[in-house]
Every structure is written in structure tokens, then in C-alpha cells.
Amino acid sequence: MTVQDPKAFQNYSEANPNFNASLSDRYRLDKILEFAAWTATFFGLAMLVILLITVFRDGLFRLNWSFITSYPSRNPSAAGILSPLVGSIWLLITVALVSFPLGVGAGIYLEEYASDNWLTRFVDINIANLAAVPSIIYGLLGLQLFVRWMFPITNGRSVLAGALTLSLLILPVIIIATREALRTVPDSIRQAGYALGATKWQVIRIQVFPLALPGILTGTILALSRAIGETASLITIGALTFIAFVPELSLKGLQSPFTALPIQIYNWVSRPQPEFHTNAAAAIIVLMILLLLMNTTAIVLRNKFQKARG
């Protein structure tokens, strides 16, 4: 039975009275849904283009080397983003070092080792739910756990406390991405490894993990992109809005106060002076460039490992 065979539809509808074989109504509904989908797509893209044009129009002329290498200031013409930019990079590196091994390790265990029972199903449901929890909830958890309870280790409202909070935020996303990437590897590869006498860990490490790595890296970098733009959780744990110094590039620097680009942008936007709004637009451009670099890295790594896989 094909769409071009109306007699087949007529015979089927006679045998099944509840079946409506009106092709014209179906095609009309299909056209309506297609038009609605295209309209929603173009509307979203139009809003994005308007926002980008507005941001670049307001902040592009303010973006220069002095703006990047200067500290925030009460004078908008002398203000810069050095300390929030370095703070964001500090957070990004620390979050990656914490969340990647934990998230990938948890994903591998749940997908390859854990048995199918009520406990693993309970964990799966909660991981999926945690991926949709608002970031401010993680900020409240980080405030109590990392800022207060772990004060001797984090020194309170520090880079380490912020990084651990953001790591909790993106861990469910990395775990889900890891498990989905592992599921794309055919079981025949695992069975072939077992047939050659390899252990389970050898099969995972040598065969399965390299094949799943492009998907894992893509999900991880996209999760880091979400973390680098978070504001609510950092405000909750007490990230400062004005810092005139750069954290040291050492373990001691992890325990120092910090700020980040989203915090600085929020601070400038909340001020009434138009000059600070211009600074916020320029900082938004820098943040978008940072996100584009991260997404480009994800695409390059994915293509590289896919070529190696092929």
C-alpha cells in the first residue's frame, strides 16, 4: 500500500471503519505544521540576529586591548575585564578537571558494569531529573557544602568552591552524554573482544571508549559551555562583582576570591549609566568568542576522532 494508491486506502478504510483515508485533509495538516515549524525557526533566528546586531553595535567599538587587559573600575571609560576573564578561565579549567573524570567514570560504570536492578533504575531517573534542576538550586547546595562545610579546604567563597558548584551542575549532562555515546558502539565489538580473551576493562579501554570518545567530548564541551555562562549559582555562593586583582596560578589561587564574566556583565547591566551598558556589550562579545572557541574545539576533536575511527 502506497500513498499514490487511493484504491488501497479505500479498501483499507472499508475493512477498518475507524480509519480516515482523507488524504487531502492529511496533506493540508502537514502543510500547516510545516509552515508553523518554519515560522518558529525563522522567528527564533530573527530574534537571535537582532540581539547579535544590538550587542555588536553597542560594544564592538569599545572592544580593544586596553579593555581586555584592564581591571574593573568605577570609571566606565577605564574599566576592563581582566580579572573576570581570568576568573572564567580559572573556573573553566578547574571544572573540566573535576567534572570530566567523574562524569565519564560514572557513565562508564552505569552503562558497562552496573546490573539492571531497582537501584540503578533509581539512579538513572535521578540523574535525568538533576540535569533539569535550576542552577540556583546548585548554588544553594554549593553555598552550604563547599563554602561553609568545606571551608578549611576551599577557604569559603573561592575559585575552588565555584568550580565544584559548577561541576555538580554539569555532571548529570556529562554522565548522560557518556552513556549515550557508549550505546552507539555496536555490541559486536564487545563480543569480538571477549572472544579474543580480553577482559571487560581491556575491551572498554581499547575498543569501546575510543569509539565513543567523539560523542563524550562533544557532550562535555557543550556542558562546559553551559557552565561558563552561569550566573545565578555563582551569585548564590558569593562570587564578587568587583575584583582588582588576578588569582595566582597556583594551588593557593584556587582558594582566593574570584569573579567571572557573567557576574561582571550582570553588574554593569544593572548600573544606570549608558557607558557601563556599552562595557557590558563588549564583555558579552568576549564571552561569545570564548564560547565559540569552545564549540569549535568540540567540532574539531569530534571530526578528528571520527576520522581515526573510520
mmCIF file of C-alpha atoms in Angstrom, residues 7-279:
data_model
loop_
_atom_site.group_PDB
_atom_site.id
_atom_site.type_symbol
_atom_site.label_atom_id
_atom_site.label_comp_id
_atom_site.label_asym_id
_atom_site.label_seq_id
_atom_site.Cartn_x
_atom_site.Cartn_y
_atom_site.Cartn_z
ATOM 1 C CA LYS A 7 -7.796 2.187 -4.070
ATOM 2 C CA ALA A 8 -5.644 0.576 -1.426
ATOM 3 C CA PHE A 9 -6.656 3.281 1.053
ATOM 4 C CA GLN A 10 -10.327 2.772 0.088
ATOM 5 C CA ASN A 11 -10.106 -0.999 0.607
ATOM 6 C CA TYR A 12 -8.325 -0.496 3.942
ATOM 7 C CA SER A 13 -10.910 2.050 5.105
ATOM 8 C CA GLU A 14 -13.747 -0.312 4.182
ATOM 9 C CA ALA A 15 -12.155 -3.067 6.271
ATOM 10 C CA ASN A 16 -11.463 -0.617 9.135
ATOM 11 C CA PRO A 17 -14.401 1.793 9.637
ATOM 12 C CA ASN A 18 -12.485 3.904 12.197
ATOM 13 C CA PHE A 19 -9.725 4.703 9.684
ATOM 14 C CA ASN A 20 -9.977 8.095 7.948
ATOM 15 C CA ALA A 21 -8.442 7.888 4.472
ATOM 16 C CA SER A 22 -8.898 11.566 3.571
ATOM 17 C CA LEU A 23 -5.526 12.322 2.010
ATOM 18 C CA SER A 24 -6.392 15.944 1.291
ATOM 19 C CA ASP A 25 -7.016 16.653 4.979
ATOM 20 C CA ARG A 26 -3.759 14.941 5.911
ATOM 21 C CA TYR A 27 -1.749 16.886 3.372
ATOM 22 C CA ARG A 28 -3.401 20.122 4.488
ATOM 23 C CA LEU A 29 -2.496 19.410 8.117
ATOM 24 C CA ASP A 30 1.033 18.521 7.059
ATOM 25 C CA LYS A 31 1.365 21.867 5.256
ATOM 26 C CA ILE A 32 0.079 23.735 8.314
ATOM 27 C CA LEU A 33 2.539 22.003 10.647
ATOM 28 C CA GLU A 34 5.398 22.583 8.214
ATOM 29 C CA PHE A 35 4.530 26.285 7.993
ATOM 30 C CA ALA A 36 4.334 26.544 11.790
ATOM 31 C CA ALA A 37 7.731 24.870 12.171
ATOM 32 C CA TRP A 38 9.379 27.168 9.633
ATOM 33 C CA THR A 39 7.746 30.213 11.222
ATOM 34 C CA ALA A 40 9.016 29.283 14.685
ATOM 35 C CA THR A 41 12.505 28.650 13.277
ATOM 36 C CA PHE A 42 12.697 31.962 11.437
ATOM 37 C CA PHE A 43 11.277 33.836 14.436
ATOM 38 C CA GLY A 44 13.936 32.398 16.727
ATOM 39 C CA LEU A 45 16.702 33.127 14.226
ATOM 40 C CA ALA A 46 15.395 36.669 13.704
ATOM 41 C CA MET A 47 15.454 37.358 17.454
ATOM 42 C CA LEU A 48 18.991 35.963 17.651
ATOM 43 C CA VAL A 49 20.152 38.141 14.764
ATOM 44 C CA ILE A 50 18.561 41.232 16.334
ATOM 45 C CA LEU A 51 20.285 40.515 19.656
ATOM 46 C CA LEU A 52 23.653 39.966 17.963
ATOM 47 C CA ILE A 53 23.340 43.138 15.907
ATOM 48 C CA THR A 54 22.414 45.124 19.023
ATOM 49 C CA VAL A 55 25.305 43.725 21.052
ATOM 50 C CA PHE A 56 27.901 44.254 18.311
ATOM 51 C CA ARG A 57 26.589 47.739 17.518
ATOM 52 C CA ASP A 58 26.844 48.803 21.153
ATOM 53 C CA GLY A 59 30.036 47.064 22.213
ATOM 54 C CA LEU A 60 32.289 46.480 19.204
ATOM 55 C CA PHE A 61 33.873 49.949 19.227
ATOM 56 C CA ARG A 62 34.614 49.570 22.966
ATOM 57 C CA LEU A 63 36.424 46.266 22.459
ATOM 58 C CA ASN A 64 40.193 46.829 22.405
ATOM 59 C CA TRP A 65 43.345 45.511 24.035
ATOM 60 C CA SER A 66 43.119 48.020 26.876
ATOM 61 C CA PHE A 67 39.610 46.820 27.692
ATOM 62 C CA ILE A 68 40.834 43.214 27.931
ATOM 63 C CA THR A 69 43.954 43.958 29.996
ATOM 64 C CA SER A 70 42.418 46.469 32.447
ATOM 65 C CA TYR A 71 40.752 45.752 35.772
ATOM 66 C CA PRO A 72 37.136 46.722 36.518
ATOM 67 C CA SER A 73 36.746 50.317 37.635
ATOM 68 C CA ARG A 74 34.104 52.768 38.790
ATOM 69 C CA ASN A 75 35.102 54.874 35.821
ATOM 70 C CA PRO A 76 33.428 53.230 32.804
ATOM 71 C CA SER A 77 35.973 54.592 30.303
ATOM 72 C CA ALA A 78 38.839 52.969 32.254
ATOM 73 C CA ALA A 79 37.073 49.720 33.197
ATOM 74 C CA GLY A 80 38.171 46.378 31.780
ATOM 75 C CA ILE A 81 37.576 42.644 32.101
ATOM 76 C CA LEU A 82 40.974 41.238 33.047
ATOM 77 C CA SER A 83 40.016 39.797 36.437
ATOM 78 C CA PRO A 84 36.619 38.356 35.348
ATOM 79 C CA LEU A 85 38.157 36.914 32.174
ATOM 80 C CA VAL A 86 40.952 35.206 34.115
ATOM 81 C CA GLY A 87 38.401 34.071 36.700
ATOM 82 C CA SER A 88 36.249 32.497 33.988
ATOM 83 C CA ILE A 89 39.268 30.691 32.525
ATOM 84 C CA TRP A 90 40.260 29.510 36.026
ATOM 85 C CA LEU A 91 36.740 28.202 36.585
ATOM 86 C CA LEU A 92 36.630 26.548 33.159
ATOM 87 C CA ILE A 93 39.897 24.655 33.643
ATOM 88 C CA THR A 94 39.066 23.568 37.196
ATOM 89 C CA VAL A 95 35.544 22.481 36.281
ATOM 90 C CA ALA A 96 36.892 20.422 33.375
ATOM 91 C CA LEU A 97 39.496 18.726 35.597
ATOM 92 C CA VAL A 98 36.840 17.827 38.178
ATOM 93 C CA SER A 99 33.779 17.018 36.101
ATOM 94 C CA PHE A 100 35.296 15.124 33.147
ATOM 95 C CA PRO A 101 36.827 12.154 35.042
ATOM 96 C CA LEU A 102 33.915 11.943 37.474
ATOM 97 C CA GLY A 103 31.206 12.223 34.812
ATOM 98 C CA VAL A 104 32.858 9.878 32.308
ATOM 99 C CA GLY A 105 33.739 7.357 35.019
ATOM 100 C CA ALA A 106 30.189 7.351 36.357
ATOM 101 C CA GLY A 107 28.787 6.991 32.844
ATOM 102 C CA ILE A 108 31.072 4.054 32.050
ATOM 103 C CA TYR A 109 30.190 2.291 35.291
ATOM 104 C CA LEU A 110 26.429 2.759 34.902
ATOM 105 C CA GLU A 111 26.433 1.693 31.265
ATOM 106 C CA GLU A 112 29.013 -1.101 31.232
ATOM 107 C CA TYR A 113 29.239 -2.526 34.760
ATOM 108 C CA ALA A 114 26.075 -1.792 36.747
ATOM 109 C CA SER A 115 23.412 -4.504 36.710
ATOM 110 C CA ASP A 116 19.819 -3.738 35.823
ATOM 111 C CA ASN A 117 18.021 -3.536 39.170
ATOM 112 C CA TRP A 118 15.873 -1.112 41.121
ATOM 113 C CA LEU A 119 18.900 0.788 42.450
ATOM 114 C CA THR A 120 20.394 1.550 39.035
ATOM 115 C CA ARG A 121 16.966 2.485 37.665
ATOM 116 C CA PHE A 122 16.502 4.820 40.643
ATOM 117 C CA VAL A 123 19.910 6.399 39.926
ATOM 118 C CA ASP A 124 19.066 6.768 36.216
ATOM 119 C CA ILE A 125 15.825 8.590 36.988
ATOM 120 C CA ASN A 126 17.519 10.946 39.426
ATOM 121 C CA ILE A 127 20.376 11.731 37.035
ATOM 122 C CA ALA A 128 17.855 12.662 34.350
ATOM 123 C CA ASN A 129 15.966 14.838 36.841
ATOM 124 C CA LEU A 130 19.141 16.544 38.094
ATOM 125 C CA ALA A 131 20.010 17.599 34.556
ATOM 126 C CA ALA A 132 16.922 19.848 34.574
ATOM 127 C CA VAL A 133 17.289 21.341 38.067
ATOM 128 C CA PRO A 134 17.670 25.169 38.020
ATOM 129 C CA SER A 135 21.207 26.386 38.570
ATOM 130 C CA ILE A 136 20.286 28.438 41.633
ATOM 131 C CA ILE A 137 19.486 25.196 43.472
ATOM 132 C CA TYR A 138 23.035 24.034 42.827
ATOM 133 C CA GLY A 139 24.196 27.423 44.072
ATOM 134 C CA LEU A 140 22.376 26.902 47.369
ATOM 135 C CA LEU A 141 23.875 23.404 47.664
ATOM 136 C CA GLY A 142 27.341 24.756 46.903
ATOM 137 C CA LEU A 143 26.918 27.539 49.449
ATOM 138 C CA GLN A 144 26.192 25.061 52.231
ATOM 139 C CA LEU A 145 28.512 22.247 51.159
ATOM 140 C CA PHE A 146 31.578 23.882 49.638
ATOM 141 C CA VAL A 147 31.556 27.375 51.156
ATOM 142 C CA ARG A 148 30.533 26.502 54.730
ATOM 143 C CA TRP A 149 31.148 22.825 55.446
ATOM 144 C CA MET A 150 34.355 22.568 53.400
ATOM 145 C CA PHE A 151 35.728 25.956 54.437
ATOM 146 C CA PRO A 152 39.133 24.561 55.573
ATOM 147 C CA ILE A 153 39.663 23.187 52.042
ATOM 148 C CA THR A 154 38.015 25.813 49.840
ATOM 149 C CA ASN A 155 38.611 28.877 52.036
ATOM 150 C CA GLY A 156 34.979 29.891 51.631
ATOM 151 C CA ARG A 157 33.876 31.928 48.600
ATOM 152 C CA SER A 158 36.771 30.928 46.370
ATOM 153 C CA VAL A 159 37.563 29.712 42.879
ATOM 154 C CA LEU A 160 37.532 26.116 44.120
ATOM 155 C CA ALA A 161 34.078 26.476 45.693
ATOM 156 C CA GLY A 162 32.710 27.982 42.479
ATOM 157 C CA ALA A 163 34.316 25.279 40.332
ATOM 158 C CA LEU A 164 32.948 22.473 42.489
ATOM 159 C CA THR A 165 29.470 24.018 42.366
ATOM 160 C CA LEU A 166 29.560 24.284 38.568
ATOM 161 C CA SER A 167 30.909 20.721 38.385
ATOM 162 C CA LEU A 168 27.816 19.484 40.214
ATOM 163 C CA LEU A 169 25.718 21.474 37.762
ATOM 164 C CA ILE A 170 27.085 19.798 34.635
ATOM 165 C CA LEU A 171 27.850 16.307 35.970
ATOM 166 C CA PRO A 172 24.401 14.902 35.026
ATOM 167 C CA VAL A 173 24.808 16.231 31.481
ATOM 168 C CA ILE A 174 28.243 14.619 31.099
ATOM 169 C CA ILE A 175 27.006 11.313 32.527
ATOM 170 C CA ILE A 176 24.058 11.223 30.127
ATOM 171 C CA ALA A 177 26.256 12.177 27.154
ATOM 172 C CA THR A 178 28.777 9.470 28.078
ATOM 173 C CA ARG A 179 26.142 6.775 28.327
ATOM 174 C CA GLU A 180 24.544 7.778 25.027
ATOM 175 C CA ALA A 181 27.949 7.735 23.324
ATOM 176 C CA LEU A 182 28.713 4.271 24.719
ATOM 177 C CA ARG A 183 25.373 2.973 23.452
ATOM 178 C CA THR A 184 26.306 3.936 19.892
ATOM 179 C CA VAL A 185 29.170 1.414 19.925
ATOM 180 C CA PRO A 186 27.904 -1.907 18.486
ATOM 181 C CA ASP A 187 27.800 -4.857 20.865
ATOM 182 C CA SER A 188 29.561 -6.945 18.218
ATOM 183 C CA ILE A 189 32.782 -5.065 19.007
ATOM 184 C CA ARG A 190 32.493 -6.034 22.660
ATOM 185 C CA GLN A 191 31.731 -9.637 21.796
ATOM 186 C CA ALA A 192 34.711 -9.795 19.446
ATOM 187 C CA GLY A 193 36.990 -8.552 22.204
ATOM 188 C CA TYR A 194 35.665 -11.122 24.657
ATOM 189 C CA ALA A 195 36.093 -13.844 22.047
ATOM 190 C CA LEU A 196 39.794 -12.962 21.780
ATOM 191 C CA GLY A 197 40.205 -13.388 25.532
ATOM 192 C CA ALA A 198 40.256 -9.727 26.556
ATOM 193 C CA THR A 199 38.912 -8.670 29.931
ATOM 194 C CA LYS A 200 35.963 -6.338 30.270
ATOM 195 C CA TRP A 201 38.169 -3.385 31.167
ATOM 196 C CA GLN A 202 40.512 -4.077 28.242
ATOM 197 C CA VAL A 203 37.554 -4.132 25.839
ATOM 198 C CA ILE A 204 36.231 -0.850 27.236
ATOM 199 C CA ARG A 205 39.625 0.879 27.327
ATOM 200 C CA ILE A 206 40.961 -0.278 23.951
ATOM 201 C CA GLN A 207 37.839 -0.762 21.823
ATOM 202 C CA VAL A 208 34.711 0.865 23.227
ATOM 203 C CA PHE A 209 35.991 4.094 24.792
ATOM 204 C CA PRO A 210 37.980 5.335 21.739
ATOM 205 C CA LEU A 211 34.926 4.833 19.534
ATOM 206 C CA ALA A 212 32.671 6.674 21.979
ATOM 207 C CA LEU A 213 35.158 9.469 22.683
ATOM 208 C CA PRO A 214 33.906 11.917 19.981
ATOM 209 C CA GLY A 215 30.404 11.919 21.460
ATOM 210 C CA ILE A 216 31.763 12.138 25.003
ATOM 211 C CA LEU A 217 33.959 15.133 24.157
ATOM 212 C CA THR A 218 31.147 16.904 22.361
ATOM 213 C CA GLY A 219 28.769 16.478 25.302
ATOM 214 C CA THR A 220 31.465 17.532 27.781
ATOM 215 C CA ILE A 221 32.408 20.728 25.955
ATOM 216 C CA LEU A 222 28.762 21.677 25.468
ATOM 217 C CA ALA A 223 28.245 21.134 29.200
ATOM 218 C CA LEU A 224 31.272 23.343 29.926
ATOM 219 C CA SER A 225 29.771 25.977 27.635
ATOM 220 C CA ARG A 226 26.706 25.990 29.839
ATOM 221 C CA ALA A 227 28.835 26.256 32.985
ATOM 222 C CA ILE A 228 30.882 29.202 31.706
ATOM 223 C CA GLY A 229 27.715 31.239 31.169
ATOM 224 C CA GLU A 230 26.087 30.540 34.531
ATOM 225 C CA THR A 231 25.379 33.484 36.814
ATOM 226 C CA ALA A 232 22.755 32.504 39.399
ATOM 227 C CA SER A 233 24.782 29.733 41.032
ATOM 228 C CA LEU A 234 27.906 31.909 41.269
ATOM 229 C CA ILE A 235 25.965 34.801 42.781
ATOM 230 C CA THR A 236 24.450 32.429 45.324
ATOM 231 C CA ILE A 237 27.817 31.173 46.573
ATOM 232 C CA GLY A 238 29.069 34.755 46.854
ATOM 233 C CA ALA A 239 31.199 35.485 43.792
ATOM 234 C CA LEU A 240 32.365 39.094 43.984
ATOM 235 C CA THR A 241 31.267 41.737 41.491
ATOM 236 C CA PHE A 242 34.439 43.825 41.774
ATOM 237 C CA ILE A 243 37.973 42.437 41.983
ATOM 238 C CA ALA A 244 41.094 44.452 41.163
ATOM 239 C CA PHE A 245 43.500 41.503 41.151
ATOM 240 C CA VAL A 246 44.046 38.233 39.319
ATOM 241 C CA PRO A 247 44.094 34.894 41.221
ATOM 242 C CA GLU A 248 47.545 33.331 41.400
ATOM 243 C CA LEU A 249 48.299 30.496 39.002
ATOM 244 C CA SER A 250 48.901 28.066 41.856
ATOM 245 C CA LEU A 251 47.026 25.887 44.308
ATOM 246 C CA LYS A 252 46.783 28.917 46.576
ATOM 247 C CA GLY A 253 44.997 30.753 43.789
ATOM 248 C CA LEU A 254 42.187 28.188 43.960
ATOM 249 C CA GLN A 255 41.390 29.464 47.469
ATOM 250 C CA SER A 256 41.264 33.140 46.513
ATOM 251 C CA PRO A 257 38.123 35.234 45.866
ATOM 252 C CA PHE A 258 37.049 35.466 42.255
ATOM 253 C CA THR A 259 34.656 36.932 39.771
ATOM 254 C CA ALA A 260 33.593 35.806 36.306
ATOM 255 C CA LEU A 261 32.445 37.364 33.051
ATOM 256 C CA PRO A 262 28.715 36.670 33.607
ATOM 257 C CA ILE A 263 28.944 38.286 37.060
ATOM 258 C CA GLN A 264 30.715 41.365 35.657
ATOM 259 C CA ILE A 265 28.198 41.660 32.821
ATOM 260 C CA TYR A 266 25.328 41.455 35.300
ATOM 261 C CA ASN A 267 26.956 44.142 37.436
ATOM 262 C CA TRP A 268 27.416 46.534 34.512
ATOM 263 C CA VAL A 269 23.934 45.971 33.102
ATOM 264 C CA SER A 270 22.377 46.748 36.493
ATOM 265 C CA ARG A 271 24.007 50.197 36.562
ATOM 266 C CA PRO A 272 22.061 53.194 35.187
ATOM 267 C CA GLN A 273 24.932 54.785 33.225
ATOM 268 C CA PRO A 274 24.861 54.026 29.469
ATOM 269 C CA GLU A 275 28.682 53.748 29.420
ATOM 270 C CA PHE A 276 28.511 50.675 31.654
ATOM 271 C CA HIS A 277 25.928 49.159 29.301
ATOM 272 C CA THR A 278 28.442 49.617 26.487
ATOM 273 C CA ASN A 279 31.062 47.847 28.583
#
